[in-house]
Amino acid sequence: MSGSNVNLPPGFRFYPTEEELVVHFLHRKATLLPCHPDVIPDLDLYPYDPWQLDGKALAEGKQWYFYSRRTQNRITENGYWKGIGFEEPVLTNSNIRVGMKKYLGFYVGEAPAGMKTSWIMEEYRLLSSDSCSSSMRRSSKTKTHPKIDHSKWVICKVYERSSDEDGDGAELSCLDEVFLSLDDLDEISLPN
């Protein structure tokens, strides 16, 4: 994708609400319905560190969007994603719950001793497989497919929180994370 919205007409930006992410994108993906415009790519997140997403996910400003399969394994090459806080409901304008949002923070190193970074992921999921079943029955496209549980899809939104949003000063900058991810750290000599 090269960091641009290649499937959007010039002048258009991808700036969806949480409701739109769940109802117009994730629900359609989970029920195998076409999505127009089809701009969010499928990506297996966990082989990638967050600073490697540019060019692989839909970029809008300093945020990256992609579909992924929901999994408990959130380990990357240089760290891991860990849940922070509680899940929050995603509500429509009419206060109807349509999905859930979970916040995850990225930690460099091995669990549980990793160092917290400024990278955040918002993971949006549907409520349950029941929420998709009625749409799947109505779709003539899915009648020819065997019954598959498509509720495992999530939409992920990844971004780096700015340092002025967090006052503890213990988080790593993106440049620090890149240096820590080098394989040959023991060969680097620092001046005394």
PDB file of N, CA and C in Angstrom, residues 188-192:
ATOM      1  N   ILE A 188      27.754  -3.788  19.559  1.00  0.00           N
ATOM      2  CA  ILE A 188      27.736  -2.331  19.567  1.00  0.00           C
ATOM      3  C   ILE A 188      28.459  -1.848  20.817  1.00  0.00           C
ATOM      4  N   SER A 189      29.420  -0.961  20.616  1.00  0.00           N
ATOM      5  CA  SER A 189      30.128  -0.401  21.774  1.00  0.00           C
ATOM      6  C   SER A 189      29.693   1.046  21.941  1.00  0.00           C
ATOM      7  N   LEU A 190      29.315   1.378  23.148  1.00  0.00           N
ATOM      8  CA  LEU A 190      28.873   2.724  23.461  1.00  0.00           C
ATOM      9  C   LEU A 190      30.023   3.480  24.122  1.00  0.00           C
ATOM     10  N   PRO A 191      30.165   4.799  23.838  1.00  0.00           N
ATOM     11  CA  PRO A 191      31.230   5.577  24.480  1.00  0.00           C
ATOM     12  C   PRO A 191      30.997   5.666  25.992  1.00  0.00           C
ATOM     13  N   ASN A 192      32.070   5.705  26.768  1.00  0.00           N
ATOM     14  CA  ASN A 192      31.979   5.805  28.224  1.00  0.00           C
ATOM     15  C   ASN A 192      31.753   7.202  28.676  1.00  0.00           C
TER      16      ASN A 192
END
